[in-house]
Short mmCIF file of C-alpha atoms in Angstrom, two decimals:
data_model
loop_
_atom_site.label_atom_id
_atom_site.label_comp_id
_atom_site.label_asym_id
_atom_site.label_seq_id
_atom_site.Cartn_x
_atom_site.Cartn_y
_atom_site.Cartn_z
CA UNK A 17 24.03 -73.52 -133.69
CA UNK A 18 26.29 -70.10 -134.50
CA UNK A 19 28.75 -69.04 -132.03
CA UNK A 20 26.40 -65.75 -131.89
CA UNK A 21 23.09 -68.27 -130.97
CA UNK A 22 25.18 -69.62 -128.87
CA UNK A 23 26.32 -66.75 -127.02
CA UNK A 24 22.84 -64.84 -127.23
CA UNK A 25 21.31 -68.40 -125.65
CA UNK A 26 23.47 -68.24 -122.89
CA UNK A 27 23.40 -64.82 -122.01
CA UNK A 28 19.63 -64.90 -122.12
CA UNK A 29 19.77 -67.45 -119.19
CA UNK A 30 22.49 -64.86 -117.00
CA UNK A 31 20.39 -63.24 -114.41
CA UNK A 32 19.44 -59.64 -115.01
CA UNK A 33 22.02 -59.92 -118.12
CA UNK A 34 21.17 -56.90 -120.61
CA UNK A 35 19.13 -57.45 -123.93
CA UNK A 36 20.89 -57.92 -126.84
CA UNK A 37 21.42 -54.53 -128.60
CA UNK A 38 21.10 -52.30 -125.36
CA UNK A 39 24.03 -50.83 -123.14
CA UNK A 40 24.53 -51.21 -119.82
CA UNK A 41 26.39 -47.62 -120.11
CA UNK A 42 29.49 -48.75 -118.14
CA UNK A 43 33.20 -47.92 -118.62
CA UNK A 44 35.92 -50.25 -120.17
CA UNK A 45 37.11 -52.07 -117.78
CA UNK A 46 40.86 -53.38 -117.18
CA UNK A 47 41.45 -57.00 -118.32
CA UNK A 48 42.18 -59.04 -115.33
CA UNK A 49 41.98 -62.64 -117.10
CA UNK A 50 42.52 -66.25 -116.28
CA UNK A 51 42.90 -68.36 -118.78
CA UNK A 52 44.05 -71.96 -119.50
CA UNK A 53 43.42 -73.44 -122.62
CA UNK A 54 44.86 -77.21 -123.67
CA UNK A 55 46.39 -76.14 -127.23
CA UNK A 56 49.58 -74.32 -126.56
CA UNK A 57 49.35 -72.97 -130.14
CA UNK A 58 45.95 -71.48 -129.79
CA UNK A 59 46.56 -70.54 -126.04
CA UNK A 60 49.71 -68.28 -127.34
CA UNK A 61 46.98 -66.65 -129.74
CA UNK A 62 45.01 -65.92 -126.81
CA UNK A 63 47.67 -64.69 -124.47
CA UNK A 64 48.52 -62.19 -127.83
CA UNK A 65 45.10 -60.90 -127.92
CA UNK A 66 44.77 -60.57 -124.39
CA UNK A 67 48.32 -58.29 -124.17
CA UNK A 68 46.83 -56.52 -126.98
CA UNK A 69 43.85 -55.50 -124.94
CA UNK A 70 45.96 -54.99 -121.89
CA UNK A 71 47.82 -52.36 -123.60
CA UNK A 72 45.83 -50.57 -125.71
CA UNK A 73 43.12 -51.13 -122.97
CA UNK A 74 42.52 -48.90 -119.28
CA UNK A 75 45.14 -49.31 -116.60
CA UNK A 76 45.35 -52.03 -114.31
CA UNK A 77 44.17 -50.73 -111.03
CA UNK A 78 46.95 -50.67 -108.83
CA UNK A 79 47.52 -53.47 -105.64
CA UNK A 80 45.51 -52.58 -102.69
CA UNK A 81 46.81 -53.32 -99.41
CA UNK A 82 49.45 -55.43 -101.29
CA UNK A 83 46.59 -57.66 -102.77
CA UNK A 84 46.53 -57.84 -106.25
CA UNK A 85 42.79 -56.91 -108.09
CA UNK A 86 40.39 -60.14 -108.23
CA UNK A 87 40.29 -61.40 -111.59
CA UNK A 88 37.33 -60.32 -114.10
CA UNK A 89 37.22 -62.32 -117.26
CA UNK A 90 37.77 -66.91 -117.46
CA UNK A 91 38.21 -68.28 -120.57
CA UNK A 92 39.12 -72.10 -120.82
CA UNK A 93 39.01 -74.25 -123.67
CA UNK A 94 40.08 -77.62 -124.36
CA UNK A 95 38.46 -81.06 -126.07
CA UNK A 96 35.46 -82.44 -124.66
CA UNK A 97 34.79 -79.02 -122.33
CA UNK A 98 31.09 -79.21 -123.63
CA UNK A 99 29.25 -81.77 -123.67
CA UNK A 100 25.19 -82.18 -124.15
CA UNK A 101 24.66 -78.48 -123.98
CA UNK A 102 26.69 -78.30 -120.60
CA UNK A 103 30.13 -77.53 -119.55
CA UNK A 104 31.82 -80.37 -118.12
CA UNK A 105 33.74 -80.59 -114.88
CA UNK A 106 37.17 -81.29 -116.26
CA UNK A 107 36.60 -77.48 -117.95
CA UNK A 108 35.10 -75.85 -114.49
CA UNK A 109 38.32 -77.31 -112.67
CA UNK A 110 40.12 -74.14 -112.54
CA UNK A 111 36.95 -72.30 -110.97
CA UNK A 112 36.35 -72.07 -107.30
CA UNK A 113 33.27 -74.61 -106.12
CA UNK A 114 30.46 -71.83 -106.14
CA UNK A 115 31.07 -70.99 -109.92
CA UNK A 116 31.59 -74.50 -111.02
CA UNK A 117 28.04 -74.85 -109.79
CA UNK A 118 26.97 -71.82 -111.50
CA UNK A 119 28.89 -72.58 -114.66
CA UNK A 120 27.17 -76.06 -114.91
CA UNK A 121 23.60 -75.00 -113.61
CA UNK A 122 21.64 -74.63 -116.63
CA UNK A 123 21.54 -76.21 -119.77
CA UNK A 124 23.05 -73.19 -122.70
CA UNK A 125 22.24 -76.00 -125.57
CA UNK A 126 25.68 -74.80 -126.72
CA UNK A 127 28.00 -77.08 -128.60
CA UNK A 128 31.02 -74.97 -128.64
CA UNK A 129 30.73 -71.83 -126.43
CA UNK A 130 29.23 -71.54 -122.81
CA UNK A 131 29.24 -67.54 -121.95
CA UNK A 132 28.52 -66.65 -118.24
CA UNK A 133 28.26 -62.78 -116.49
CA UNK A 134 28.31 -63.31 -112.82
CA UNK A 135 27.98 -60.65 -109.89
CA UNK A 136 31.16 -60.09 -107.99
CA UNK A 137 32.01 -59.30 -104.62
CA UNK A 138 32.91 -55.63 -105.33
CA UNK A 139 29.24 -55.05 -106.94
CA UNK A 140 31.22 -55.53 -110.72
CA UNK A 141 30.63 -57.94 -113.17
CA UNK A 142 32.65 -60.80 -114.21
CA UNK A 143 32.81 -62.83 -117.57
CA UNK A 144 33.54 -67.12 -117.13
CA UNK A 145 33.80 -68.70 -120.76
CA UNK A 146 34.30 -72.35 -121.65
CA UNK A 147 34.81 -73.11 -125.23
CA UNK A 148 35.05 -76.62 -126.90
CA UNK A 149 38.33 -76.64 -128.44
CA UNK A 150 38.17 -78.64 -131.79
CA UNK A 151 41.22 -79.27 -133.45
CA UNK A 152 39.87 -78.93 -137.11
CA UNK A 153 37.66 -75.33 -136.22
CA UNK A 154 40.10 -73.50 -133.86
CA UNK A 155 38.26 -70.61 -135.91
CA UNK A 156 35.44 -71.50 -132.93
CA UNK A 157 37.37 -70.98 -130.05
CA UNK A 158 38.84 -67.56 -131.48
CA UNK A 159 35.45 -66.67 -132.04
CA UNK A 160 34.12 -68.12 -128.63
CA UNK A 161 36.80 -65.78 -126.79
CA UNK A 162 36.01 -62.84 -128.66
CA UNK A 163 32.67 -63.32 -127.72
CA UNK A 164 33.50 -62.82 -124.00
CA UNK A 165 35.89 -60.19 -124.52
CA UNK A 166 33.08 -58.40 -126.30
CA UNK A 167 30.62 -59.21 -123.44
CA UNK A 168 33.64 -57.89 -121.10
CA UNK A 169 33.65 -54.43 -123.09
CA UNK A 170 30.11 -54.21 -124.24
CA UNK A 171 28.14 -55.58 -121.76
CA UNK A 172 26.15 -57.72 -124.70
CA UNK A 173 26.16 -59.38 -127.23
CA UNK A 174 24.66 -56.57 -129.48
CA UNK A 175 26.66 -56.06 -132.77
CA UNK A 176 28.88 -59.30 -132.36
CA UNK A 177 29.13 -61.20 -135.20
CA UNK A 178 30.86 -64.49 -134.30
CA UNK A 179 32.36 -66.42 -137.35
CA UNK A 180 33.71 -62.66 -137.65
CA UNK A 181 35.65 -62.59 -135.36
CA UNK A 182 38.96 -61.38 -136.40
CA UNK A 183 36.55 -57.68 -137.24
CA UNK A 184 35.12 -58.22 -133.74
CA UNK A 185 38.45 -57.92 -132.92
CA UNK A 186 39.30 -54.61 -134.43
CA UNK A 187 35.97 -53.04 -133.50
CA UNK A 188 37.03 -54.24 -129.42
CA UNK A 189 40.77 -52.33 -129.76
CA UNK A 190 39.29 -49.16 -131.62
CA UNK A 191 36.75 -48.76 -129.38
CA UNK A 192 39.54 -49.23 -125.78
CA UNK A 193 42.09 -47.11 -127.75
CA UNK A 194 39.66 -44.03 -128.07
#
């Protein structure tokens, strides 16, 4: 299965997640990630990409009554984070109990790239991705995290083209630079 079947699979089973293709018409938002990801290598990549959004990207809302802004956007990937089609508990750990559940629920048939939009407290959206980390294709796990950061700035899928992922890329930072 392609990163993109993958992706379009899962989002189809997100409740009242947009078709593929249409807008949701909503702002960029700010990046406010988590992230842990078992290959120091490939998690400096991601922390790159992520500052490279962050910048280029809209401001990070300030503190609000000295609380920091809830994150918006999980990505973890590591070996063995997939298994049969679902994520596994080791790769839910970092997530609080009610997402774990959520993250787990239903069966993506996914090998390498579980994509989740969940409702937030604040009436937002928020993206949770686990990716399979294989050690021979860490072109997968690129492509799995561009794949949320495109569902983070799109809304959808629409237009993503996975095993492209470095263009994905480009298309994401032209489109949050203006």
């Amino acid at each position: 299965m392609t990163i993109r079947a993958a992706l379009a699979l899962a989002a189809l089973l997100i409740g009242g997640a947009p078709a593929l293709g249409q807008s949701i018409g909503r702002p960029v938002r700010p990046l406010l990630p988590i992230v842990k990801v078992e290959n120091e290598p490939v998690m400096r990549g991601i922390d790159a990409l992520i500052l490279s959004f962050r910048i280029m990207g809209p401001a990070m809302p300030p503190p609000v009554d000295g609380e920091q802004p809830k994150p918006n956007f999980a990505f973890v990937a590591g070996e063995g984070y997939i298994v049969g089609g679902h994520p596994t508990e080791k790769s839910v750990a970092i997530f609080p109990e009610p997402l774990r559940e959520v993250m787990m629920a239903q069966d993506a048939g996914a090998q390498t790239c579980v994509l989740r939009e969940l409702k937030l407290d604040d009436g937002t959206t928020g993206v949770l991705t686990v990716s399979d980390l294989d050690p021979a294709r860490l072109d997968l796990t690129y492509a799995c995290f561009t794949g949320a950061l495109w569902w983070h700035t799109y809304g959808n899928l629409g237009g993503f083209q996975g095993l492209d992922w470095r263009e994905a890329l480009g298309t994401i930072y032209k489109h949050i630079s203006g």
